[in-house]
C-alpha cells in the first residue's frame, strides 16, 4: 500500500516540476541581446581611472603630482606620474600619468588616497585592444582627447 | 491524388525503393530539425534565446552544425580494434533506419506492410544494444567500456516492460501488423483503454533512447562522454543522429500503438501522425530539461521492481477482461 | 573550564587573555614533549581543532594550535616553540584527523618535520622550489625532502583502476583534482590534490601594508567576497581599536547577507548541474543577476568587491539601494516556490540525496567542519549567533539545523539560510540608522600596536578565521586565513569510501567547496 502511495506522490512531484518548466517556456526571456541592445551602466561603476578637470578652469586637471596614488596602489599599476612647475602657478601641473590597466584590480585605494580628488573611476566598461600594450594609457592624453571630443 | 500516384507505381520493389528513399530523406531532415528544436526548447525553458544568430530563428543552425562535423578530422586512435571501431557507428544507425519501413504514415503511406510489423521493430531495437557494446569495446578505453556496459544493462532492463506493455495492445487488437493496430483504434484510442500501459511504454522508451532522466551512460558531469568518447567528426555525427532518430522512431511507434496513428478528423492523416509524433518528441525534450539524473542502481531497481511487475499485472488484467 | 585545565595540566604556563581585544580566551605555552598530552586533554573534553599553523619569529618558530568548542565559545591558543634549524614536533593527526593536512602544509611552507606523520608530502607546492616560502629568510630545502603527493607510483592491480576527477570540472567547484581508485562502479579510496590555484596570499600579506592588502581577500573566495572583506577589515579594526559607526555596521550586514544569498544561489545551480538537471542553474542565475545589479549600484563591482575600509565603507548607500533591495526581497520570496516545486519535492532528487553521504557528529568534531555541513549533522554552530559581529545582534533570526547529516539535509539548510538571510536583510533595512559611514581619524598609514588577534566570521561555507600578528610596523608580520572549505573538503576521502561515483560527485557538490579559498 505504501508503495502505491509513494508512486503516486512521486509521479505528482514530477508533474509539478514539469508545470514549472512549461510555464517558463511560455514566459518572456530575461536575457538582453548584448551587442544590439546596451544596458545603462550605473554611475558608481569602477572602470579604469581618469583625471578630473578643475571646477574653475575646465581646461586644467586637478592633479598636482604628489604621488600618493602611486604609493597607495598595491599592484604598482600607476607607473609614473610626472609634472612640471609652470610660471605663475603655485603647484605642479601633471604632464604624464602612465596607467597599466592590465594589473589594476579596481580596488579604489588610489581614488581614496588623492588629497584633492583628482582621479575618479570612469564608466568605460568595454575597453578593447589586441595587445597588452593597448591597455597602457597616458591619462593626460586621454584627458585631452576627452576635452577635444566634448 | 496520393492513391493515383501509388497505383501508377504499382510494382512492389519500385514502391519499396521509393519509400526507402523518402524515409531516408525524412529521417535526415527530422534529425536536423530535432537538433534545432532541442536547443530552442532548452533555451526557452531556461528563459533565454538559444540559437538565434544563424538564419531567422536560428533555422540554419543545423546546417552549420552538419558542415562543422563534416569538416572535422575523423581521428582513429592508435590502439583501437579497427573492425569493431569502424562498425560501431554504422551498426547503430542502420537498425533505426530499417525500423521506419513498417511505420504507417497514412492509410496508404507505408513502405511495406509486413504482417508482423511490431516484431520487426522490436528485433531491430534489440540490435542497437549490440551496436552500443561494439562501439564501447572497439574504443579500447576504460571509460567508454564502463559507459557502454551501463548502457547495455539499462537497455536490456527496460526492454521487458516495453515488451509487456506492448503485448497488452496486441491482445486488444488481435494482430501484430502496425496498420491493423491503427485500424483497430477507429472508435477510441488505446491510450484511454490502457493508460498504464501507455505510461510504462513511454517511460521504457525514454530509457531505451538513453535520454534524461536515464542518461547515465553519457553522463556529462561524470566520467567523460560514455561510449562515444573516442569518436570524432562524421562518426560522432552518426551517433548523434542515431539518438535523435531513435527518439523519433519510439515516438512513432507509441503514436501508432496508443495514440491512434494517423486517425483524426478533417486534416490528412500524415499531418495528424506527424503532429502526434512530434508532440511525444516534445515531451521527451521537456523531460530532459526538467529532471535530474537517476542513479544507476535506482534506474535498474525502478525497471525490475516497479515497471516489470506493473506491466505484467496490466497484461494479466487485459487478458482477463478480454476473456470475460 | 580554566580551573579544570589548571588542575589537569599544572606544569604549563597559562595566561588569561581579554576576549574582546584579542579574540581568544586563554593562551598556553607548551613544550614539544607536552603537546600530545595537551591535545589529548582537549580531545577528551569535546574541543575541536580550529586551526594549526606556524609563525616565524626569526630566532624561533612557533607552532600555534587553536582549540574551540562547538557547544559554547571558549577559544584556547596553545603555542609550541621550536628552534629554527631542523624543527621537529610530534604529529597529532591520529587524534585530530584534520591535522594531517595542516601539518603537511606547515612542512612545505616552513620546513617543520612531524614525527610519525603517515605521509609528509607536498600539498600545495611543487618540488622544484629551493627554499621554504613562508620563512623570513632563505632556508634551503634538502633534496631528499621534496616529496610530491603521488610520487609513489600508482600501482594498478587486476580489478582496480585509477580515475582522475580532473582539474577541469564540468561543474563550478574550482580546480580540484581528486584521484579515485575504483573497483568497477565503487570507489575504494579518494585523494584530493590541491595547489592548482595557489597564489601565496599569506606571503603577499607580509609584503604589503594593511591598506594595500584590501583587494586580496575578495580574490580568495570570489563568491562571498564581502564576507572575506569583512573578516579582514574587522580584524584590523580589532587590533587597532577603531570603532565603526552604527550606519556602517548595518550596511555591512545587509551587503554581506546579499552576498550570502548570491553564493547560495550559485551553489544551488552548480549542485543541480552535477546531478544532471541543467535548468535550475539558469533560474538561480536569473535571481543572482538581481543581487549583482544592486551591489553594483553600491560598490561598483559585480564579483570581487573591495568595498569595506578600516572604520567603515568606501562610499555611502543611497535611496536606490534601499528601494532595489526591497523590490528584490519581494521578488525572492515568490521565487522560492519555484525551487521548491522543481527541485525539493522532486522524487528523483530526493532519491538521489536522501541517506547519502551521512556525516556523523563525531567525525564533524574530528575534522573541525563548519557551516551548513555541521548544521546538517545536528550541531547548531553559527558564528553569527555565537560571536556576533557587525549588526547581527540587533537583528532577529533563527539558524536552521537538521539532524540526519545527509545531502538532502545540507541542501535544505542552505535553502532555509536563503530565507533567513532575507529576513535579516528586511529587519536591518528597517532599522538602518542615519549617521556617518566612516570613522573619523583613521590614520592613512595604519600602524597597529604589537600583538596578535584572532577574529572569526560566518562565510556562506562556514567559519572563516583570520589570525594577525603585528610587529608595530606598516606591514603585518604574519596573516593566517583559516578557511572553511579546507576542513570540509578533508571529510571527502572518508565519505566517499564504498560509494558509487555518481554519489561521490553529489557528495562533493553538497560540501560547497570553493577551491580558490583552500589554495589561497
GROMACS .gro file of N, CA, C and O in nm, chain B residues 230-317:
model
  352
  380UNK      N    1   3.557   0.823  -2.798
  380UNK     CA    2   3.670   0.818  -2.889
  380UNK      C    3   3.635   0.853  -3.032
  380UNK      O    4   3.720   0.849  -3.118
  381UNK      N    5   3.511   0.884  -3.057
  381UNK     CA    6   3.472   0.911  -3.195
  381UNK      C    7   3.471   1.060  -3.219
  381UNK      O    8   3.432   1.138  -3.134
  382UNK      N    9   3.508   1.098  -3.343
  382UNK     CA   10   3.508   1.241  -3.376
  382UNK      C   11   3.459   1.257  -3.518
  382UNK      O   12   3.455   1.162  -3.595
  383UNK      N   13   3.422   1.378  -3.553
  383UNK     CA   14   3.383   1.405  -3.691
  383UNK      C   15   3.255   1.337  -3.729
  383UNK      O   16   3.159   1.332  -3.654
  384UNK      N   17   3.253   1.280  -3.847
  384UNK     CA   18   3.128   1.226  -3.900
  384UNK      C   19   3.081   1.106  -3.820
  384UNK      O   20   2.960   1.083  -3.810
  385UNK      N   21   3.173   1.029  -3.763
  385UNK     CA   22   3.130   0.913  -3.684
  385UNK      C   23   3.052   0.958  -3.563
  385UNK      O   24   2.951   0.899  -3.526
  386UNK      N   25   3.099   1.066  -3.499
  386UNK     CA   26   3.026   1.120  -3.385
  386UNK      C   27   2.890   1.171  -3.429
  386UNK      O   28   2.789   1.153  -3.360
  387UNK      N   29   2.888   1.231  -3.549
  387UNK     CA   30   2.762   1.281  -3.601
  387UNK      C   31   2.663   1.167  -3.618
  387UNK      O   32   2.543   1.183  -3.593
  388UNK      N   33   2.714   1.051  -3.658
  388UNK     CA   34   2.624   0.936  -3.675
  388UNK      C   35   2.564   0.894  -3.542
  388UNK      O   36   2.446   0.860  -3.535
  389UNK      N   37   2.644   0.896  -3.434
  389UNK     CA   38   2.588   0.862  -3.303
  389UNK      C   39   2.479   0.959  -3.264
  389UNK      O   40   2.372   0.920  -3.215
  390UNK      N   41   2.508   1.085  -3.286
  390UNK     CA   42   2.411   1.188  -3.255
  390UNK      C   43   2.282   1.170  -3.332
  390UNK      O   44   2.172   1.174  -3.276
  391UNK      N   45   2.298   1.149  -3.464
  391UNK     CA   46   2.180   1.132  -3.549
  391UNK      C   47   2.103   1.009  -3.504
  391UNK      O   48   1.980   1.008  -3.504
  392UNK      N   49   2.178   0.904  -3.467
  392UNK     CA   50   2.111   0.782  -3.425
  392UNK      C   51   2.028   0.807  -3.301
  392UNK      O   52   1.917   0.756  -3.288
  393UNK      N   53   2.079   0.890  -3.210
  393UNK     CA   54   2.000   0.914  -3.089
  393UNK      C   55   1.872   0.989  -3.122
  393UNK      O   56   1.763   0.951  -3.077
  394UNK      N   57   1.882   1.094  -3.204
  394UNK     CA   58   1.760   1.168  -3.235
  394UNK      C   59   1.665   1.087  -3.319
  394UNK      O   60   1.543   1.093  -3.301
  395UNK      N   61   1.718   1.005  -3.409
  395UNK     CA   62   1.629   0.924  -3.490
  395UNK      C   63   1.562   0.818  -3.406
  395UNK      O   64   1.444   0.786  -3.429
  396UNK      N   65   1.633   0.763  -3.310
  396UNK     CA   66   1.566   0.662  -3.228
  396UNK      C   67   1.460   0.726  -3.140
  396UNK      O   68   1.356   0.665  -3.113
  397UNK      N   69   1.482   0.854  -3.100
  397UNK     CA   70   1.374   0.924  -3.031
  397UNK      C   71   1.252   0.931  -3.121
  397UNK      O   72   1.139   0.909  -3.078
  398UNK      N   73   1.277   0.962  -3.248
  398UNK     CA   74   1.167   0.976  -3.341
  398UNK      C   75   1.095   0.844  -3.360
  398UNK      O   76   0.972   0.838  -3.363
  399UNK      N   77   1.171   0.736  -3.373
  399UNK     CA   78   1.103   0.612  -3.403
  399UNK      C   79   1.026   0.562  -3.283
  399UNK      O   80   0.915   0.508  -3.300
  400UNK      N   81   1.077   0.579  -3.161
  400UNK     CA   82   0.996   0.529  -3.050
  400UNK      C   83   0.871   0.614  -3.033
  400UNK      O   84   0.765   0.562  -2.997
  401UNK      N   85   0.880   0.743  -3.065
  401UNK     CA   86   0.757   0.824  -3.059
  401UNK      C   87   0.660   0.779  -3.167
  401UNK      O   88   0.539   0.773  -3.145
  402UNK      N   89   0.715   0.745  -3.285
  402UNK     CA   90   0.626   0.700  -3.394
  402UNK      C   91   0.556   0.571  -3.354
  402UNK      O   92   0.436   0.553  -3.376
  403UNK      N   93   0.631   0.479  -3.293
  403UNK     CA   94   0.570   0.352  -3.253
  403UNK      C   95   0.465   0.377  -3.146
  403UNK      O   96   0.356   0.320  -3.149
  404UNK      N   97   0.498   0.464  -3.050
  404UNK     CA   98   0.400   0.494  -2.944
  404UNK      C   99   0.275   0.557  -3.002
  404UNK      O  100   0.164   0.528  -2.959
  405UNK      N  101   0.292   0.643  -3.102
  405UNK     CA  102   0.174   0.702  -3.165
  405UNK      C  103   0.090   0.597  -3.231
  405UNK      O  104  -0.033   0.594  -3.218
  406UNK      N  105   0.155   0.507  -3.306
  406UNK     CA  106   0.076   0.405  -3.376
  406UNK      C  107   0.004   0.316  -3.278
  406UNK      O  108  -0.112   0.282  -3.298
  407UNK      N  109   0.074   0.279  -3.171
  407UNK     CA  110   0.013   0.181  -3.082
  407UNK      C  111  -0.093   0.240  -2.992
  407UNK      O  112  -0.191   0.177  -2.961
  408UNK      N  113  -0.069   0.359  -2.943
  408UNK     CA  114  -0.158   0.411  -2.840
  408UNK      C  115  -0.238   0.533  -2.882
  408UNK      O  116  -0.350   0.551  -2.837
  409UNK      N  117  -0.180   0.618  -2.967
  409UNK     CA  118  -0.249   0.744  -2.992
  409UNK      C  119  -0.324   0.743  -3.124
  409UNK      O  120  -0.360   0.847  -3.175
  410UNK      N  121  -0.347   0.627  -3.180
  410UNK     CA  122  -0.434   0.624  -3.297
  410UNK      C  123  -0.367   0.656  -3.428
  410UNK      O  124  -0.435   0.684  -3.526
  411UNK      N  125  -0.231   0.654  -3.431
  411UNK     CA  126  -0.162   0.665  -3.561
  411UNK      C  127  -0.204   0.785  -3.641
  411UNK      O  128  -0.191   0.898  -3.600
  412UNK      N  129  -0.256   0.760  -3.759
  412UNK     CA  130  -0.291   0.868  -3.849
  412UNK      C  131  -0.439   0.902  -3.841
  412UNK      O  132  -0.492   0.970  -3.927
  413UNK      N  133  -0.510   0.852  -3.743
  413UNK     CA  134  -0.655   0.877  -3.738
  413UNK      C  135  -0.683   1.015  -3.682
  413UNK      O  136  -0.624   1.056  -3.584
  414UNK      N  137  -0.774   1.084  -3.744
  414UNK     CA  138  -0.814   1.215  -3.692
  414UNK      C  139  -0.902   1.284  -3.794
  414UNK      O  140  -0.894   1.255  -3.913
  415UNK      N  141  -0.989   1.375  -3.748
  415UNK     CA  142  -1.083   1.437  -3.840
  415UNK      C  143  -1.016   1.543  -3.926
  415UNK      O  144  -0.906   1.585  -3.900
  416UNK      N  145  -1.083   1.582  -4.028
  416UNK     CA  146  -1.053   1.699  -4.112
  416UNK      C  147  -0.920   1.691  -4.184
  416UNK      O  148  -0.912   1.675  -4.303
  417UNK      N  149  -0.808   1.700  -4.106
  417UNK     CA  150  -0.678   1.713  -4.173
  417UNK      C  151  -0.634   1.578  -4.228
  417UNK      O  152  -0.677   1.474  -4.179
  418UNK      N  153  -0.547   1.577  -4.332
  418UNK     CA  154  -0.498   1.449  -4.383
  418UNK      C  155  -0.423   1.373  -4.275
  418UNK      O  156  -0.366   1.432  -4.183
  419UNK      N  157  -0.422   1.240  -4.288
  419UNK     CA  158  -0.366   1.153  -4.185
  419UNK      C  159  -0.220   1.180  -4.155
  419UNK      O  160  -0.178   1.170  -4.040
  420UNK      N  161  -0.143   1.219  -4.260
  420UNK     CA  162   0.000   1.241  -4.237
  420UNK      C  163   0.021   1.351  -4.136
  420UNK      O  164   0.105   1.344  -4.047
  421UNK      N  165  -0.061   1.456  -4.148
  421UNK     CA  166  -0.044   1.570  -4.058
  421UNK      C  167  -0.072   1.528  -3.915
  421UNK      O  168   0.002   1.562  -3.822
  422UNK      N  169  -0.178   1.447  -3.898
  422UNK     CA  170  -0.208   1.401  -3.763
  422UNK      C  171  -0.095   1.315  -3.709
  422UNK      O  172  -0.054   1.329  -3.594
  423UNK      N  173  -0.045   1.226  -3.796
  423UNK     CA  174   0.060   1.136  -3.750
  423UNK      C  175   0.183   1.214  -3.706
  423UNK      O  176   0.239   1.192  -3.599
  424UNK      N  177   0.225   1.305  -3.794
  424UNK     CA  178   0.347   1.381  -3.760
  424UNK      C  179   0.323   1.470  -3.638
  424UNK      O  180   0.411   1.485  -3.552
  425UNK      N  181   0.200   1.524  -3.628
  425UNK     CA  182   0.172   1.609  -3.512
  425UNK      C  183   0.183   1.531  -3.383
  425UNK      O  184   0.245   1.574  -3.285
  426UNK      N  185   0.121   1.411  -3.381
  426UNK     CA  186   0.124   1.333  -3.257
  426UNK      C  187   0.267   1.289  -3.226
  426UNK      O  188   0.311   1.292  -3.110
  427UNK      N  189   0.339   1.247  -3.331
  427UNK     CA  190   0.478   1.204  -3.306
  427UNK      C  191   0.562   1.317  -3.248
  427UNK      O  192   0.635   1.298  -3.151
  428UNK      N  193   0.550   1.434  -3.309
  428UNK     CA  194   0.633   1.544  -3.260
  428UNK      C  195   0.587   1.590  -3.123
  428UNK      O  196   0.668   1.642  -3.044
  429UNK      N  197   0.460   1.570  -3.089
  429UNK     CA  198   0.419   1.603  -2.953
  429UNK      C  199   0.489   1.513  -2.852
  429UNK      O  200   0.536   1.557  -2.747
  430UNK      N  201   0.499   1.383  -2.887
  430UNK     CA  202   0.570   1.294  -2.795
  430UNK      C  203   0.717   1.327  -2.788
  430UNK      O  204   0.781   1.316  -2.683
  431UNK      N  205   0.774   1.368  -2.902
  431UNK     CA  206   0.915   1.408  -2.901
  431UNK      C  207   0.934   1.531  -2.811
  431UNK      O  208   1.029   1.540  -2.733
  432UNK      N  209   0.839   1.624  -2.819
  432UNK     CA  210   0.847   1.742  -2.733
  432UNK      C  211   0.841   1.701  -2.586
  432UNK      O  212   0.909   1.757  -2.500
  433UNK      N  213   0.760   1.600  -2.558
  433UNK     CA  214   0.751   1.552  -2.421
  433UNK      C  215   0.887   1.501  -2.373
  433UNK      O  216   0.930   1.527  -2.261
  434UNK      N  217   0.957   1.430  -2.462
  434UNK     CA  218   1.091   1.382  -2.425
  434UNK      C  219   1.187   1.497  -2.401
  434UNK      O  220   1.269   1.493  -2.309
  435UNK      N  221   1.179   1.598  -2.485
  435UNK     CA  222   1.266   1.714  -2.465
  435UNK      C  223   1.232   1.783  -2.334
  435UNK      O  224   1.321   1.826  -2.260
  436UNK      N  225   1.105   1.790  -2.304
  436UNK     CA  226   1.060   1.854  -2.180
  436UNK      C  227   1.117   1.781  -2.059
  436UNK      O  228   1.164   1.841  -1.963
  437UNK      N  229   1.116   1.645  -2.066
  437UNK     CA  230   1.172   1.567  -1.956
  437UNK      C  231   1.318   1.600  -1.937
  437UNK      O  232   1.366   1.611  -1.824
  438UNK      N  233   1.390   1.612  -2.048
  438UNK     CA  234   1.534   1.631  -2.035
  438UNK      C  235   1.567   1.758  -1.959
  438UNK      O  236   1.659   1.761  -1.879
  439UNK      N  237   1.494   1.864  -1.986
  439UNK     CA  238   1.532   1.990  -1.925
  439UNK      C  239   1.463   2.015  -1.793
  439UNK      O  240   1.470   2.124  -1.739
  440UNK      N  241   1.391   1.917  -1.738
  440UNK     CA  242   1.329   1.940  -1.608
  440UNK      C  243   1.392   1.856  -1.499
  440UNK      O  244   1.406   1.903  -1.388
  441UNK      N  245   1.428   1.731  -1.530
  441UNK     CA  246   1.462   1.640  -1.421
  441UNK      C  247   1.610   1.618  -1.410
  441UNK      O  248   1.682   1.618  -1.508
  442UNK      N  249   1.660   1.594  -1.285
  442UNK     CA  250   1.798   1.547  -1.271
  442UNK      C  251   1.808   1.400  -1.308
  442UNK      O  252   1.708   1.336  -1.337
  443UNK      N  253   1.931   1.350  -1.305
  443UNK     CA  254   1.955   1.214  -1.349
  443UNK      C  255   1.921   1.114  -1.241
  443UNK      O  256   1.938   1.140  -1.123
  444UNK      N  257   1.879   0.995  -1.284
  444UNK     CA  258   1.854   0.890  -1.188
  444UNK      C  259   1.983   0.811  -1.173
  444UNK      O  260   2.052   0.784  -1.269
  445UNK      N  261   2.013   0.771  -1.053
  445UNK     CA  262   2.137   0.696  -1.030
  445UNK      C  263   2.123   0.557  -1.085
  445UNK      O  264   2.012   0.504  -1.098
  446UNK      N  265   2.236   0.494  -1.117
  446UNK     CA  266   2.229   0.372  -1.197
  446UNK      C  267   2.157   0.258  -1.127
  446UNK      O  268   2.074   0.190  -1.187
  447UNK      N  269   2.188   0.237  -0.999
  447UNK     CA  270   2.121   0.123  -0.936
  447UNK      C  271   1.973   0.153  -0.912
  447UNK      O  272   1.888   0.064  -0.918
  448UNK      N  273   1.941   0.283  -0.892
  448UNK     CA  274   1.799   0.316  -0.878
  448UNK      C  275   1.725   0.295  -1.009
  448UNK      O  276   1.608   0.256  -1.012
  449UNK      N  277   1.798   0.321  -1.119
  449UNK     CA  278   1.739   0.302  -1.251
  449UNK      C  279   1.701   0.156  -1.270
  449UNK      O  280   1.589   0.123  -1.310
  450UNK      N  281   1.796   0.067  -1.240
  450UNK     CA  282   1.768  -0.075  -1.259
  450UNK      C  283   1.661  -0.123  -1.163
  450UNK      O  284   1.575  -0.203  -1.199
  451UNK      N  285   1.666  -0.071  -1.038
  451UNK     CA  286   1.562  -0.108  -0.942
  451UNK      C  287   1.425  -0.070  -0.993
  451UNK      O  288   1.329  -0.146  -0.982
  452UNK      N  289   1.418   0.051  -1.049
  452UNK     CA  290   1.291   0.101  -1.097
  452UNK      C  291   1.235   0.008  -1.204
  452UNK      O  292   1.117  -0.026  -1.204
  453UNK      N  293   1.322  -0.037  -1.293
  453UNK     CA  294   1.273  -0.122  -1.401
  453UNK      C  295   1.233  -0.258  -1.350
  453UNK      O  296   1.123  -0.306  -1.375
  454UNK      N  297   1.322  -0.323  -1.274
  454UNK     CA  298   1.294  -0.460  -1.236
  454UNK      C  299   1.189  -0.469  -1.127
  454UNK      O  300   1.110  -0.562  -1.126
  455UNK      N  301   1.187  -0.373  -1.035
  455UNK     CA  302   1.098  -0.391  -0.921
  455UNK      C  303   0.965  -0.320  -0.936
  455UNK      O  304   0.870  -0.355  -0.869
  456UNK      N  305   0.958  -0.219  -1.017
  456UNK     CA  306   0.831  -0.147  -1.028
  456UNK      C  307   0.768  -0.164  -1.166
  456UNK      O  308   0.654  -0.207  -1.176
  457UNK      N  309   0.846  -0.135  -1.270
  457UNK     CA  310   0.783  -0.135  -1.402
  457UNK      C  311   0.746  -0.275  -1.447
  457UNK      O  312   0.639  -0.296  -1.505
  458UNK      N  313   0.833  -0.373  -1.421
  458UNK     CA  314   0.804  -0.504  -1.475
  458UNK      C  315   0.683  -0.569  -1.408
  458UNK      O  316   0.595  -0.620  -1.479
  459UNK      N  317   0.672  -0.568  -1.274
  459UNK     CA  318   0.551  -0.626  -1.216
  459UNK      C  319   0.425  -0.553  -1.260
  459UNK      O  320   0.323  -0.615  -1.287
  460UNK      N  321   0.437  -0.421  -1.270
  460UNK     CA  322   0.319  -0.343  -1.309
  460UNK      C  323   0.272  -0.379  -1.448
  460UNK      O  324   0.152  -0.399  -1.473
  461UNK      N  325   0.368  -0.391  -1.540
  461UNK     CA  326   0.327  -0.423  -1.677
  461UNK      C  327   0.275  -0.566  -1.685
  461UNK      O  328   0.183  -0.596  -1.762
  462UNK      N  329   0.330  -0.651  -1.603
  462UNK     CA  330   0.283  -0.790  -1.601
  462UNK      C  331   0.140  -0.796  -1.553
  462UNK      O  332   0.055  -0.864  -1.613
  463UNK      N  333   0.112  -0.722  -1.444
  463UNK     CA  334  -0.025  -0.719  -1.391
  463UNK      C  335  -0.120  -0.661  -1.494
  463UNK      O  336  -0.234  -0.710  -1.510
  464UNK      N  337  -0.074  -0.557  -1.563
  464UNK     CA  338  -0.157  -0.495  -1.666
  464UNK      C  339  -0.193  -0.597  -1.773
  464UNK      O  340  -0.308  -0.607  -1.817
  465UNK      N  341  -0.093  -0.677  -1.812
  465UNK     CA  342  -0.116  -0.776  -1.917
  465UNK      C  343  -0.218  -0.879  -1.871
  465UNK      O  344  -0.313  -0.914  -1.946
  466UNK      N  345  -0.202  -0.923  -1.750
  466UNK     CA  346  -0.295  -1.024  -1.699
  466UNK      C  347  -0.435  -0.967  -1.691
  466UNK      O  348  -0.534  -1.031  -1.730
  467UNK      N  349  -0.444  -0.841  -1.643
  467UNK     CA  350  -0.577  -0.780  -1.631
  467UNK      C  351  -0.640  -0.764  -1.768
  467UNK      O  352  -0.761  -0.789  -1.784
   0.00000   0.00000   0.00000
